[in-house]
Structure formats: structure tokens, C-alpha cells
Coordinates of C-alpha atoms in Angstrom, one line a residue:
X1 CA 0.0 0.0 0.0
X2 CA 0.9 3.5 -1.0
X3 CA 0.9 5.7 2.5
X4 CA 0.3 9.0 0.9
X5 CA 1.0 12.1 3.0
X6 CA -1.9 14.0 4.4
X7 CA -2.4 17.1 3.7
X8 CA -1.3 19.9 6.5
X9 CA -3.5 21.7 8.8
X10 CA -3.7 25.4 7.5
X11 CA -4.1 27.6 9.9
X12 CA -6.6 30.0 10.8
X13 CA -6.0 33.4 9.9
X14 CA -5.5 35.9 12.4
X15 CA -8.4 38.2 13.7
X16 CA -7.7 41.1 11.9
X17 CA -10.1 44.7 11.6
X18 CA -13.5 44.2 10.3
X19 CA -13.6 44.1 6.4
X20 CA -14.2 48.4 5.7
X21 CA -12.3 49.4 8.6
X22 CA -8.2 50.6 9.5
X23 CA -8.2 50.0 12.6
X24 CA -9.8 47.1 14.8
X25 CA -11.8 48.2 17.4
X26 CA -10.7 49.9 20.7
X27 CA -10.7 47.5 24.0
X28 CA -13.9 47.5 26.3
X29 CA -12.5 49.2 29.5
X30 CA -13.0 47.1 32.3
X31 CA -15.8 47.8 35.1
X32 CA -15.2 49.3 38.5
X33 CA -16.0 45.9 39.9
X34 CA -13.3 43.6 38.0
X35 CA -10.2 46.6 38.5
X36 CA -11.1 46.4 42.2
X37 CA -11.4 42.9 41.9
X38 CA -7.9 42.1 42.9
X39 CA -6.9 44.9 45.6
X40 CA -10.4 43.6 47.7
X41 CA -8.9 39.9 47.5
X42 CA -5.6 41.0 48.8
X43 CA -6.9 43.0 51.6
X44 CA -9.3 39.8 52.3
X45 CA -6.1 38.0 52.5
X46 CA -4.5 40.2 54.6
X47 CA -7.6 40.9 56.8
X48 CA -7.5 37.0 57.1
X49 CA -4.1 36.5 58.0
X50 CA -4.1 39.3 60.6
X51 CA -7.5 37.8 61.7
X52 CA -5.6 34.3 62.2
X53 CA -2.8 35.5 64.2
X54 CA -4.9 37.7 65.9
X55 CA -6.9 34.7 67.6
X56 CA -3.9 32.2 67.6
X57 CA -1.5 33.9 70.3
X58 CA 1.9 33.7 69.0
X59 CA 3.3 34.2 72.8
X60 CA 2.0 30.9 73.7
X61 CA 4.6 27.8 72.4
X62 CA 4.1 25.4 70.0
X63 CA 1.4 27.3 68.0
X64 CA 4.3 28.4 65.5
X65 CA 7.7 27.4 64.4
X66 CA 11.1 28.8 66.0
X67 CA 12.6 31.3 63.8
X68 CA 15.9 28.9 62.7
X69 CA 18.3 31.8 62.9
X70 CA 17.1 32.5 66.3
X71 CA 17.2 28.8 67.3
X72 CA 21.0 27.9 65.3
X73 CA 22.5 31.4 66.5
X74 CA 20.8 33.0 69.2
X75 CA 20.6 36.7 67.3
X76 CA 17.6 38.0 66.1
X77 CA 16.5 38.4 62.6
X78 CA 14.6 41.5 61.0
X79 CA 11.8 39.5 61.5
X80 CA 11.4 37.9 64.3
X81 CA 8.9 39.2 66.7
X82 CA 7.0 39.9 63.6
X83 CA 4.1 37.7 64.7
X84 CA 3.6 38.9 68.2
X85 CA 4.0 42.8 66.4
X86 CA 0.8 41.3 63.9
X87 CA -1.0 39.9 67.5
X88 CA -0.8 43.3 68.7
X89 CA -1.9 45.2 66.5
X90 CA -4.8 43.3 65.8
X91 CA -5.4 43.6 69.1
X92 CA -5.1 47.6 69.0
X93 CA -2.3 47.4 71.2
X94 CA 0.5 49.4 68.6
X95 CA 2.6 49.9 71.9
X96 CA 3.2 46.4 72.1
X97 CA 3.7 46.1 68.6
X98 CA 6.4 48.5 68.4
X99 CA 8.2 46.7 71.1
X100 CA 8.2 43.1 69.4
X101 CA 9.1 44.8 66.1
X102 CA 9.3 48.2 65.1
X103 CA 10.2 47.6 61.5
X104 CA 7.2 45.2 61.1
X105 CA 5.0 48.1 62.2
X106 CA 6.4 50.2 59.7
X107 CA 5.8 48.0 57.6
X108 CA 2.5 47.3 57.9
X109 CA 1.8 50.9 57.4
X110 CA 3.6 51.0 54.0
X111 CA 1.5 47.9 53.0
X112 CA -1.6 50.3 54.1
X113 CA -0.5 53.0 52.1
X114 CA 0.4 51.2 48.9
X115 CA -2.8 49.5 48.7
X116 CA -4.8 52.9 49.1
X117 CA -3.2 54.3 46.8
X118 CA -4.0 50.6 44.6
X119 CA -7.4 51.5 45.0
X120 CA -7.6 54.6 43.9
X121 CA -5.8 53.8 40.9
X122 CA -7.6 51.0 40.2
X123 CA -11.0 52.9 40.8
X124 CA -9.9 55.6 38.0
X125 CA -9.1 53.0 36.1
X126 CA -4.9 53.9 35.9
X127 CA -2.3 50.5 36.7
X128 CA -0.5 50.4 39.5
X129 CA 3.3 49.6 39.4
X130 CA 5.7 49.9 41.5
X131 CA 9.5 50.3 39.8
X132 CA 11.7 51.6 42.8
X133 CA 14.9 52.6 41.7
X134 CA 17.8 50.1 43.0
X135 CA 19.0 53.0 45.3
X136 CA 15.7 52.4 46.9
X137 CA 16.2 48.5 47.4
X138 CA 19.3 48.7 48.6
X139 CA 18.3 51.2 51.1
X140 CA 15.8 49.3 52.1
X141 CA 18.3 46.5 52.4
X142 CA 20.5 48.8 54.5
X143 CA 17.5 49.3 57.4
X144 CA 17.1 45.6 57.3
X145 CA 20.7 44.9 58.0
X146 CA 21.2 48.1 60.4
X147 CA 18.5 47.1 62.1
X148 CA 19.2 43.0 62.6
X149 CA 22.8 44.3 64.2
X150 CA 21.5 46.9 66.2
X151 CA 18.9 44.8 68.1
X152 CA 21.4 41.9 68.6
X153 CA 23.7 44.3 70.5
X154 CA 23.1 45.2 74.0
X155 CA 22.8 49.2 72.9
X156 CA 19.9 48.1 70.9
X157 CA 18.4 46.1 73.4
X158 CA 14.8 47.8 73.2
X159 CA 14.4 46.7 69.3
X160 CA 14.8 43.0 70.6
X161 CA 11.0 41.1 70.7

């Protein structure tokens, strides 16, 4: 028997302007609903997070794991004490926060601020992006470090959790 070659699939042309017209038509904007779509599903998240560690005490043991630089070393990391700062503050108690972590605080409150200022982007219908310069990563970088040797020294003593 003769096995003769099939004939290949052609493919579909591409959608292209209607026939009559230069250009194809302009993209439906998206609705209100759908750009905030996202930002309310983060802040859920968040909301949920805080809401977990909120009711599961992170100053009792054994509800959460050791940090392992903590348990290897002994020092500190930027975060630790993170989880007892996200306790009390869902608690309302920012003094306590501030003395588990500072930096954790602050950074909460830059989270707060960036996602306000998603929403109102995203409700005028504009995309949010963040492009930091590098200076501004490796200044942030810098605080992190700075602030890991500082509260491992015994000047810096009040920035330990």
C-alpha cells in the first residue's frame, strides 16, 4: 500500500479589523468591579491573615515554628517578633507592637499606604506599578541589616522582641 502524505492543517487566519475598517476596534474598559477585583482579594487576605494571628496567640509555644536563625545562632533576625508585632496590633495594642518589632509596624503601614493608593488607581481605572529605583532596594536592604545588628547588640536592646 501507498501511504500518501496528508495534507497539513492550514491555519486559521489571524483576527484582523473588520472588512471596511483601519483599525480594529478599541478595547472595552474594564468595570469598576473587575479593577477592584484584585486589591479587595488581597486586603481579604490580609484581613484574614491578621484575623488568624490575631486569635492564635503567638506568645503561647508550639502554636508556631522557632525562627531557625534564632534557634542555630541565638541573634535576632529582621523578622522575628514579627508575629507577636501582627498579634498586637490586631489587638489595637501598637505599643506592644512597636516593642516586638518596630520595622514590622512600619511596615505594615507602608502595605496600608500602597494598597490605598491601589485603590484609587484601580478605581480611576490607571495600573498600578511599583519600579523603585535600586538606590531604593538597597536602602531598604540597608534598614534591614542596620537594624538585625542593632537589636542583637546590647545598645539596641529595646528593638529585641
Amino acid at each position: 500500500m501507498d501511504a500518501s502524505p496528508t495534507p497539513a492543517a492550514v491555519p486559521a487566519p489571524a483576527p484582523g479589523p473588520a472588512p471596511g475598517h483601519p483599525f480594529p476596534p478599541a478595547p472595552v474598559p474594564a468595570s469598576r468591579v473587575r479593577r477592584l477585583a484584585v486589591p479587595a482579594g488581597v486586603l481579604a487576605v490580609v484581613v484574614g491573615a491578621f484575623g488568624y494571628v490575631g486569635a492564635v496567640d503567638p506568645n503561647q509555644p508550639g502554636h508556631y515554628p522557632v525562627c531557625p536563625l534564632l534557634r542555630f545562632t541565638g541573634l535576632y533576625c529582621p523578622g522575628c517578633g514579627g508575629l507577636r508585632s501582627a498579634h498586637a496590633v490586631a489587638h489595637g495594642d501598637i505599643a506592644a507592637a512597636l516593642g516586638s518589632n518596630a520595622l514590622a509596624v512600619a511596615g505594615y503601614a507602608v502595605f496600608a499606604v500602597l494598597w490605598a493608593l491601589w485603590v484609587v488607581r484601580a478605581w480611576r481605572g490607571r495600573p498600578m506599578s511599583i519600579a523603585a529605583k535600586p538606590v531604593v532596594w538597597w536602602g531598604t536592604g540597608a534598614v534591614l541589616l542596620v537594624f538585625s545588628v542593632v537589636r542583637n547588640l546590647p545598645f539596641g536592646s529595646a528593638l529585641a522582641p
